CSV table of C-alpha atoms and ligand atoms in Angstrom, one decimal:
chain,number,residue,atom,x,y,z
A,1,MET,CA,0.1,0.2,0.2
A,2,ALA,CA,1.2,3.6,-1.1
A,3,GLN,CA,2.8,5.7,2.1
A,4,LEU,CA,1.6,8.7,3.3
A,5,VAL,CA,5.1,11.0,4.5
A,6,ALA,CA,3.7,14.9,5.1
A,7,THR,CA,0.3,16.6,5.0
A,8,LEU,CA,1.3,20.0,4.4
A,9,ALA,CA,-1.3,23.3,4.8
A,10,SER,CA,-0.5,26.8,4.0
A,11,THR,CA,-2.0,29.8,3.1
A,12,HIS,CA,-1.1,30.7,-0.8
A,13,HIS,CA,0.6,34.0,-1.4
A,14,PRO,CA,-0.1,34.6,-5.4
A,15,PHE,CA,2.5,37.5,-5.1
A,16,TYR,CA,5.6,35.0,-4.0
A,17,LEU,CA,7.8,34.4,-6.6
A,18,LYS,CA,7.2,38.5,-7.7
A,19,ALA,CA,8.0,39.6,-4.7
A,20,THR,CA,11.2,37.6,-4.6
A,21,THR,CA,12.8,38.0,-7.4
A,22,MET,CA,12.6,41.2,-8.9
A,23,PRO,CA,15.7,43.3,-8.5
A,24,PRO,CA,16.6,43.6,-4.2
A,25,GLU,CA,16.3,47.2,-4.4
A,26,GLN,CA,12.9,47.3,-5.6
A,27,GLN,CA,12.0,44.1,-3.6
A,28,MET,CA,9.4,44.8,0.1
A,29,PRO,CA,11.3,44.5,3.1
A,30,GLN,CA,10.3,41.5,4.6
A,31,ALA,CA,11.0,39.1,0.7
A,32,PRO,CA,14.0,38.1,2.3
A,33,GLU,CA,12.8,36.7,5.6
A,34,TRP,CA,9.1,35.6,3.4
A,35,LYS,CA,12.1,33.5,1.6
A,36,ARG,CA,13.7,32.0,3.9
A,37,LYS,CA,10.2,30.7,5.6
A,38,VAL,CA,9.4,29.5,2.6
A,39,GLU,CA,12.8,27.8,1.6
A,40,ALA,CA,12.6,25.6,5.3
A,41,TYR,CA,8.7,24.9,4.6
A,42,ARG,CA,10.3,23.2,1.4
A,43,GLU,CA,12.6,21.3,3.4
A,44,THR,CA,10.0,19.6,5.3
A,45,LEU,CA,8.5,18.1,2.5
A,46,SER,CA,11.8,17.2,0.9
A,47,ARG,CA,13.6,15.2,3.5
A,48,THR,CA,10.1,13.3,2.9
A,49,LYS,CA,11.4,11.9,-0.5
A,50,PRO,CA,7.4,11.7,-1.9
A,51,ASP,CA,6.8,10.0,-5.0
A,52,ILE,CA,3.5,11.4,-6.2
A,53,LEU,CA,1.6,15.2,-4.8
A,54,VAL,CA,-2.1,15.2,-3.8
A,55,MET,CA,-2.9,18.5,-4.3
A,56,ILE,CA,-5.8,20.7,-3.0
A,57,GLY,CA,-6.6,23.9,-4.4
A,58,SER,CA,-9.6,25.6,-5.4
A,59,ASP,CA,-10.1,27.2,-8.5
A,60,HIS,CA,-10.4,31.3,-8.8
A,61,PHE,CA,-13.3,31.6,-11.2
A,62,HIS,CA,-10.6,30.0,-14.0
A,63,GLN,CA,-11.6,27.0,-15.2
A,64,ILE,CA,-14.9,26.5,-13.6
A,65,PHE,CA,-17.6,29.5,-13.5
A,66,LEU,CA,-21.3,29.8,-12.1
A,67,ASP,CA,-22.5,27.7,-15.4
A,68,ASN,CA,-21.3,24.4,-13.9
A,69,CYS,CA,-20.0,24.7,-10.9
A,70,PRO,CA,-18.9,21.5,-8.7
A,71,GLN,CA,-17.8,21.6,-4.8
A,72,PHE,CA,-15.7,18.9,-4.9
A,73,LEU,CA,-13.7,18.1,-8.1
A,74,ILE,CA,-11.0,15.9,-9.4
A,75,GLY,CA,-7.9,15.6,-11.9
A,76,LYS,CA,-7.5,13.1,-14.1
A,77,ALA,CA,-5.5,13.5,-16.6
A,78,GLU,CA,-1.6,12.5,-18.1
A,79,ARG,CA,-1.4,16.0,-17.6
A,80,TYR,CA,-2.5,19.1,-16.7
A,81,ASP,CA,-1.3,22.8,-18.3
A,82,ALA,CA,-1.4,25.6,-15.3
A,83,THR,CA,-1.6,29.8,-14.8
A,84,PHE,CA,-4.0,30.8,-16.7
A,85,TYR,CA,-3.6,34.3,-19.1
A,86,ASN,CA,-5.0,37.0,-16.2
A,87,GLU,CA,-2.6,35.3,-13.7
A,88,GLU,CA,0.3,35.8,-15.6
A,89,ARG,CA,-0.9,39.5,-15.7
A,90,GLU,CA,-1.9,40.3,-12.5
A,91,PHE,CA,0.3,38.0,-10.5
A,92,GLY,CA,3.5,37.7,-12.6
A,93,ILE,CA,2.9,33.7,-12.5
A,94,PRO,CA,4.5,32.0,-15.1
A,95,LYS,CA,2.7,28.6,-17.3
A,96,TYR,CA,3.8,25.1,-16.0
A,97,VAL,CA,3.0,21.8,-17.5
A,98,LEU,CA,2.4,19.0,-14.4
A,99,GLU,CA,2.4,15.5,-15.3
A,100,GLY,CA,-0.5,13.7,-13.8
A,101,ASP,CA,-0.7,10.2,-12.4
A,102,GLU,CA,-3.9,8.7,-14.0
A,103,ASP,CA,-3.7,5.4,-11.9
A,104,MET,CA,-3.5,7.3,-8.7
A,105,SER,CA,-6.7,9.8,-9.6
A,106,ARG,CA,-8.8,6.9,-11.2
A,107,PHE,CA,-7.8,5.3,-7.3
A,108,MET,CA,-8.4,8.4,-5.4
A,109,HIS,CA,-11.8,8.8,-7.5
A,110,GLN,CA,-13.4,5.5,-7.3
A,111,SER,CA,-12.8,5.7,-3.3
A,112,LEU,CA,-14.1,9.1,-2.5
A,113,MET,CA,-17.4,7.4,-4.2
A,114,ASN,CA,-17.2,4.7,-2.4
A,115,GLN,CA,-16.8,6.6,0.6
A,116,ASN,CA,-19.9,8.6,-0.3
A,117,PHE,CA,-18.2,11.7,-1.8
A,118,ASP,CA,-19.8,12.5,-5.2
A,119,LEU,CA,-16.6,14.2,-6.4
A,120,ALA,CA,-17.0,15.7,-10.4
A,121,PHE,CA,-14.3,14.8,-12.7
A,122,SER,CA,-12.2,16.5,-15.0
A,123,ASN,CA,-10.2,15.1,-17.9
A,124,GLU,CA,-8.9,18.1,-19.2
A,125,LEU,CA,-8.0,20.8,-16.1
A,126,LYS,CA,-5.9,23.3,-16.3
A,127,ILE,CA,-4.5,24.4,-12.6
A,128,ASP,CA,-4.7,27.3,-11.1
A,129,HIS,CA,-2.4,29.5,-9.0
A,130,SER,CA,-4.1,27.4,-6.0
A,131,ILE,CA,-2.4,25.0,-6.9
A,132,ILE,CA,0.7,26.7,-8.2
A,133,CYS,CA,1.8,28.7,-5.9
A,134,PRO,CA,2.2,25.7,-3.7
A,135,ILE,CA,4.5,23.7,-6.3
A,136,ILE,CA,6.5,27.2,-6.6
A,137,THR,CA,6.6,27.3,-2.6
A,138,VAL,CA,7.4,24.0,-1.9
A,139,ARG,CA,8.3,22.1,-5.0
A,140,PRO,CA,9.8,24.8,-7.5
A,141,GLU,CA,11.4,21.1,-9.1
A,142,ASN,CA,7.7,20.4,-10.3
A,143,ASP,CA,9.4,17.4,-10.9
A,144,LEU,CA,6.5,14.8,-9.2
A,145,PRO,CA,3.1,13.8,-10.8
A,146,VAL,CA,0.2,15.1,-9.6
A,147,VAL,CA,-2.7,14.6,-8.7
A,148,PRO,CA,-5.3,17.4,-8.3
A,149,ILE,CA,-8.0,18.3,-6.0
A,150,TYR,CA,-10.6,21.0,-6.0
A,151,THR,CA,-13.2,22.4,-3.8
A,152,ASN,CA,-15.4,25.2,-3.7
A,153,ILE,CA,-14.7,28.3,-0.9
A,154,PHE,CA,-15.8,30.7,-3.5
A,155,ALA,CA,-19.2,30.0,-4.9
A,156,PRO,CA,-22.0,29.4,-2.0
A,157,PRO,CA,-24.0,27.8,-1.3
A,158,LEU,CA,-20.6,26.3,0.4
A,159,HIS,CA,-20.1,22.3,2.1
A,160,THR,CA,-19.8,22.8,5.9
A,161,PRO,CA,-16.3,22.9,7.5
A,162,ARG,CA,-16.9,19.6,9.2
A,163,ARG,CA,-17.9,18.0,5.9
A,164,PHE,CA,-14.3,19.4,4.3
A,165,TYR,CA,-12.6,17.3,7.4
A,166,ASP,CA,-14.7,14.5,6.5
A,167,LEU,CA,-13.4,14.6,3.3
A,168,GLY,CA,-10.1,15.0,4.0
A,169,ARG,CA,-10.5,12.1,6.1
A,170,ALA,CA,-11.9,10.2,3.5
A,171,ILE,CA,-9.0,10.8,0.9
A,172,ARG,CA,-6.5,10.2,3.3
A,173,LYS,CA,-8.0,6.9,3.0
A,174,ALA,CA,-7.5,6.7,-0.1
A,175,ILE,CA,-4.3,7.6,-0.3
A,176,ASP,CA,-3.3,4.8,2.6
A,177,ASP,CA,-5.6,2.0,0.5
A,178,PHE,CA,-3.7,3.1,-3.2
A,179,PRO,CA,-2.1,-0.1,-4.4
A,180,SER,CA,0.9,0.7,-4.8
A,181,ASP,CA,4.4,1.2,-3.1
A,182,LYS,CA,5.0,5.0,-3.8
A,183,ARG,CA,5.5,7.4,-1.0
A,184,VAL,CA,2.4,10.0,-1.2
A,185,ALA,CA,2.5,13.5,0.2
A,186,ALA,CA,-0.1,16.0,0.7
A,187,ILE,CA,-0.2,19.4,0.0
A,188,GLY,CA,-3.3,21.9,0.2
A,189,THR,CA,-3.5,26.0,0.0
A,190,GLY,CA,-6.4,28.0,1.7
A,191,HIS,CA,-6.6,31.4,3.1
A,192,LEU,CA,-6.3,32.5,7.6
A,193,SER,CA,-8.8,35.9,7.5
A,194,LEU,CA,-8.6,37.1,4.1
A,195,GLU,CA,-10.6,40.1,2.8
A,196,LEU,CA,-10.9,40.8,-0.9
A,197,GLY,CA,-13.2,43.5,-3.0
A,198,GLY,CA,-14.2,44.5,0.0
A,199,PRO,CA,-14.0,47.2,3.0
A,200,ARG,CA,-10.7,45.7,4.3
A,201,GLN,CA,-9.0,44.7,1.6
A,202,PHE,CA,-5.1,45.3,1.8
A,203,MET,CA,-5.2,46.4,5.3
A,204,GLU,CA,-1.2,46.7,6.8
A,205,THR,CA,-2.6,43.2,8.6
A,206,GLY,CA,-5.3,40.7,7.5
A,207,PRO,CA,-8.4,41.9,8.1
A,208,ASP,CA,-8.8,39.6,11.7
A,209,PRO,CA,-5.9,39.1,13.3
A,210,VAL,CA,-7.0,37.8,16.4
A,211,PHE,CA,-8.8,34.8,14.3
A,212,ASP,CA,-5.7,34.7,12.7
A,213,ARG,CA,-3.7,34.2,15.2
A,214,GLN,CA,-6.4,31.3,17.1
A,215,ALA,CA,-6.5,29.6,13.8
A,216,ILE,CA,-2.6,29.0,14.1
A,217,GLU,CA,-3.1,27.8,17.7
A,218,TRP,CA,-5.9,25.3,16.6
A,219,LEU,CA,-4.0,24.0,13.7
A,220,LYS,CA,-0.8,23.6,15.5
A,221,ALA,CA,-2.7,21.4,18.1
A,222,GLY,CA,-4.7,19.5,15.8
A,223,ASP,CA,-7.9,20.7,17.4
A,224,ILE,CA,-10.3,20.0,14.9
A,225,ASP,CA,-13.3,20.1,18.2
A,226,ALA,CA,-12.7,23.6,18.9
A,227,ILE,CA,-12.5,24.6,15.0
A,228,LEU,CA,-16.0,23.0,14.5
A,229,GLU,CA,-17.8,24.7,17.7
A,230,ASN,CA,-16.7,28.1,16.9
A,231,VAL,CA,-16.2,28.4,12.9
A,232,THR,CA,-18.6,28.4,10.9
A,233,HIS,CA,-20.0,30.3,7.3
A,234,GLU,CA,-20.4,33.3,9.3
A,235,THR,CA,-18.2,33.6,12.0
A,236,MET,CA,-15.5,33.0,8.5
A,237,ALA,CA,-17.4,35.7,6.9
A,238,ARG,CA,-17.4,38.2,9.9
A,239,ASN,CA,-13.8,37.6,9.3
A,240,GLY,CA,-13.3,38.3,6.2
A,241,ASN,CA,-15.5,38.1,3.5
A,242,ALA,CA,-12.6,35.9,1.1
A,243,THR,CA,-12.2,33.5,4.7
A,244,HIS,CA,-13.7,30.7,3.7
A,245,GLY,CA,-10.1,29.4,2.4
A,246,PHE,CA,-9.6,28.3,5.7
A,247,LEU,CA,-12.2,25.9,4.7
A,248,ASN,CA,-9.0,23.9,3.1
A,249,PHE,CA,-7.0,23.9,6.4
A,250,ILE,CA,-9.9,21.9,8.1
A,251,LEU,CA,-9.6,19.6,5.3
A,252,MET,CA,-6.1,19.2,5.4
A,253,LEU,CA,-6.1,18.6,8.7
A,254,GLY,CA,-8.9,16.1,8.3
A,255,VAL,CA,-5.8,14.4,5.9
A,256,ALA,CA,-3.2,14.9,8.6
A,257,GLY,CA,-6.0,13.0,11.5
A,258,ALA,CA,-6.6,16.1,13.9
A,259,GLU,CA,-3.0,15.3,15.6
A,260,GLY,CA,-0.4,18.0,16.7
A,261,ALA,CA,1.5,19.7,13.2
A,262,ASP,CA,4.6,19.0,13.4
A,263,TYR,CA,6.1,21.5,11.5
A,264,VAL,CA,4.2,25.8,12.3
A,265,ASP,CA,5.9,28.8,11.0
A,266,ASN,CA,4.2,32.5,10.3
A,267,LEU,CA,4.6,35.3,8.6
A,268,ASP,CA,2.1,38.9,9.3
A,269,LEU,CA,2.8,40.3,5.7
A,270,PHE,CA,0.9,43.9,4.4
A,271,HIS,CA,-2.4,42.1,3.8
A,272,THR,CA,-2.4,38.7,5.5
A,273,MET,CA,-1.4,36.7,7.7
A,274,GLU,CA,0.7,33.5,5.9
A,275,ALA,CA,0.9,30.2,7.5
A,276,TYR,CA,3.3,26.9,7.1
A,277,PHE,CA,2.1,23.2,9.0
A,278,THR,CA,3.4,20.0,7.8
A,279,TRP,CA,2.5,16.6,10.3
A,280,TYR,CA,4.6,13.5,9.6
A,281,PRO,CA,2.2,10.4,10.2
A,282,LYS,CA,2.7,9.7,13.5
A,283,GLU,CA,5.0,5.9,12.9
A,284,GLN,CA,7.5,8.2,10.6
A,285,THR,CA,8.9,11.1,13.5
A,286,ALA,CA,9.7,8.3,15.9
B,1,MET,CA,-31.8,41.8,-11.9
B,2,SER,CA,-28.7,38.7,-12.7
B,3,LYS,CA,-26.1,38.6,-10.8
B,4,TYR,CA,-24.8,36.1,-12.6
B,5,TYR,CA,-25.0,37.4,-15.6
B,6,VAL,CA,-23.0,40.3,-14.1
B,7,ASN,CA,-20.2,38.1,-12.7
B,8,LYS,CA,-20.6,36.2,-16.5
B,9,PHE,CA,-19.7,40.1,-17.6
B,10,LEU,CA,-16.7,39.8,-15.2
B,11,PHE,CA,-15.9,36.5,-15.9
B,12,THR,CA,-15.8,37.3,-19.3
B,13,VAL,CA,-13.7,40.0,-19.8
B,14,ASP,CA,-11.1,39.2,-17.5
B,15,ARG,CA,-10.2,36.3,-19.0
B,16,ASP,CA,-9.9,38.0,-22.9
B,17,PRO,CA,-6.9,40.4,-23.2
B,18,ASP,CA,-9.3,42.2,-26.1
B,19,TYR,CA,-12.4,42.9,-24.1
B,20,LEU,CA,-10.3,43.8,-21.6
B,21,LYS,CA,-9.0,46.7,-23.4
B,22,ARG,CA,-12.2,47.7,-25.3
B,23,TYR,CA,-14.2,47.6,-21.8
B,24,THR,CA,-11.1,49.8,-20.2
B,25,GLU,CA,-11.5,52.1,-23.6
B,26,ASP,CA,-14.7,52.9,-24.3
B,27,PRO,CA,-17.0,50.7,-21.5
B,28,ARG,CA,-20.6,52.1,-23.4
B,29,SER,CA,-19.5,51.0,-26.8
B,30,PHE,CA,-18.5,47.4,-25.2
B,31,VAL,CA,-21.1,47.0,-23.3
B,32,VAL,CA,-23.3,47.3,-26.0
B,33,THR,CA,-21.7,45.0,-27.8
B,34,TRP,CA,-21.0,42.4,-24.9
B,35,GLU,CA,-25.6,42.6,-24.6
B,36,GLN,CA,-25.3,42.0,-28.0
B,37,SER,CA,-23.0,39.3,-29.1
B,38,ILE,CA,-20.6,37.7,-26.2
B,39,GLY,CA,-23.2,37.6,-23.3
B,40,PRO,CA,-26.3,35.1,-24.8
B,41,LYS,CA,-23.0,32.2,-26.1
B,42,LEU,CA,-23.0,29.4,-23.6
B,43,ILE,CA,-19.8,29.2,-21.8
B,44,GLY,CA,-17.3,27.2,-23.8
B,45,ASN,CA,-19.8,26.5,-26.8
B,46,GLU,CA,-19.6,29.5,-29.2
B,47,GLY,CA,-22.2,28.1,-31.4
B,48,GLU,CA,-24.8,28.1,-28.8
B,49,ALA,CA,-27.2,31.2,-27.8
B,50,SER,CA,-28.4,31.4,-24.0
B,51,THR,CA,-31.8,33.1,-24.2
B,52,VAL,CA,-32.8,33.9,-20.3
B,53,HIS,CA,-30.1,36.3,-18.9
B,54,GLY,CA,-30.1,40.5,-19.2
B,55,PHE,CA,-29.1,43.6,-17.2
B,56,THR,CA,-31.0,45.6,-14.8
B,57,THR,CA,-30.6,49.5,-15.8
B,58,ALA,CA,-29.1,49.6,-12.7
B,59,GLU,CA,-26.5,46.4,-13.9
B,60,ARG,CA,-26.2,48.2,-16.9
B,61,ASP,CA,-25.2,51.7,-16.0
B,62,ALA,CA,-22.7,50.0,-12.7
B,63,LEU,CA,-20.8,48.2,-15.8
B,64,ILE,CA,-20.5,51.5,-17.6
B,65,ASN,CA,-19.3,53.7,-15.5
B,66,HIS,CA,-16.5,50.4,-14.2
B,67,ASP,CA,-18.9,51.6,-10.7
B,68,TYR,CA,-17.3,49.0,-8.3
B,69,VAL,CA,-18.9,50.4,-5.5
B,70,ALA,CA,-22.4,49.6,-7.0
B,71,LEU,CA,-21.5,46.0,-8.2
B,72,PHE,CA,-20.6,45.3,-4.8
B,73,GLU,CA,-23.6,46.7,-3.6
B,74,MET,CA,-25.7,44.6,-6.4
B,75,GLY,CA,-23.6,41.1,-5.0
B,76,ALA,CA,-21.4,40.8,-7.7
B,77,HIS,CA,-18.6,38.2,-7.1
B,78,PHE,CA,-16.4,40.0,-4.6
B,79,PHE,CA,-13.5,38.6,-6.5
B,80,LEU,CA,-14.1,38.9,-10.0
B,81,ASN,CA,-15.4,42.5,-8.8
B,82,LEU,CA,-11.7,42.9,-7.6
B,83,THR,CA,-9.5,41.2,-10.0
B,84,LEU,CA,-11.2,43.0,-13.6
B,85,PHE,CA,-11.0,46.7,-12.0
B,86,ILE,CA,-7.6,45.3,-10.7
B,87,GLY,CA,-6.3,44.9,-14.1
B,88,ILE,CA,-8.0,48.4,-15.5
B,89,TYR,CA,-6.5,50.2,-13.1
B,90,ASP,CA,-4.0,49.3,-11.1
B,91,GLU,CA,-1.2,50.4,-13.8
B,92,PRO,CA,-2.1,53.7,-13.9
B,93,TYR,CA,-2.6,54.4,-10.0
B,94,LEU,CA,0.6,52.4,-9.8
B,95,THR,CA,2.3,55.1,-11.9
B,96,LYS,CA,0.5,57.9,-10.3
B,97,SER,CA,0.3,57.0,-6.8
B,98,GLY,CA,2.8,53.7,-5.6
B,99,PRO,CA,1.3,50.4,-5.2
B,100,LEU,CA,-1.5,49.6,-3.8
B,101,SER,CA,-3.0,52.7,-4.2
B,102,PHE,CA,-5.6,51.3,-6.1
B,103,GLN,CA,-7.1,48.6,-3.5
B,104,ARG,CA,-6.5,51.1,-0.9
B,105,GLU,CA,-8.7,53.5,-3.3
B,106,PHE,CA,-11.4,50.7,-3.8
B,107,ALA,CA,-11.5,49.7,-0.1
B,108,ALA,CA,-11.9,53.1,1.0
B,109,LYS,CA,-15.0,53.6,-0.9
B,110,LEU,CA,-16.5,50.5,0.9
B,111,GLN,CA,-16.0,51.8,4.5
B,112,HIS,CA,-19.7,52.6,4.9
B,113,TRP,CA,-20.3,48.0,4.6
B,114,ARG,CA,-17.5,48.0,6.9
B,115,ASP,CA,-19.3,46.7,10.0
B,116,LYS,CA,-22.2,45.5,7.8
B,117,GLU,CA,-23.0,42.4,6.6
B,118,TYR,CA,-22.7,42.4,3.0
B,119,PRO,CA,-24.8,41.8,0.3
B,120,SER,CA,-24.5,38.3,-0.2
B,121,VAL,CA,-22.7,37.2,-3.3
B,122,GLU,CA,-25.1,33.7,-3.1
B,123,THR,CA,-26.6,33.8,-7.4
C,1,FE2,FE1,-6.5,32.3,-3.7
């Protein structure tokens, strides 16, 4: 059976590449610290020597739109193009091509259906920055096949925090059951408090630093009960109108399994709190 | 009212450099063109017409006027509303007033919503 070797959950910041590669005299003062933190985080993945990456993200109206909008979707293709024109325009993210793993996608899809998760699927999925940002930060070599899974965190009605956690648990079971000797890492990105297109956007901090600190504590402790007791769609909307990206952190905690994180770091940037978590399955940290 | 159709406008224009240029330079005539020949196409199927949506006068005016405050208040999706107008205004604002100046002006114009429940983006 395949072996889960690491679960990574982080924020994704589409400006990371631009912010850390522009001429040094034009860089923001935090750029070197940001780069150091990201490179340290990258090491938490590379030391586990993964063969396949299960990547969880959320399309930002790039391929998926309101005419046809799945709650959860899995990519099943040999390869995936990545980065849309408007992401190049706004963020300066280059185009990529990612290798797929059709066998694992097929197995994952069937397993999730068997576990009562009706995932939509796509045989021609173009990946957006929710999955390319973590490739840039934690696997810039882009040398591993991926199984992409998208969640709807954007177009209400959204699924419950509990459903995201349970989907994470089901993805974990599918990884554990995958008949292969491959080493699998699961990598998901989302947001802490975030405001986009509203009155609290682009402030000195994220829209709700109190929530950000609390969320980091919950994830650090793996305290799913506290999260499910305290986090609802209404509370997330009050934390910032795009805070629903936190649902992907809840999903990743489901993959890891409600345990304390083995690696936790964060960085207060000008309008968001960046956060980086890694969990290792317990038998391997010994 | 068609929040969906307003979002379809923002979505189709944001992803197409030619539409974006035309909407930037002459929004009034571009919105007319969009309503005649772009909006009625099913997404992903150029040959098939969809006849079910149209703009209200207020929606059309908001789009013609690049009025992102009105669009926010109508419940246009926050991501599309921000991204498209960044595509139009980020560069000129950057040159004139520095990084993020457009984004901050956008936020400033919405301050009256700060402690209220925002208009729903559900479609
Ligand atoms: Fe995002």
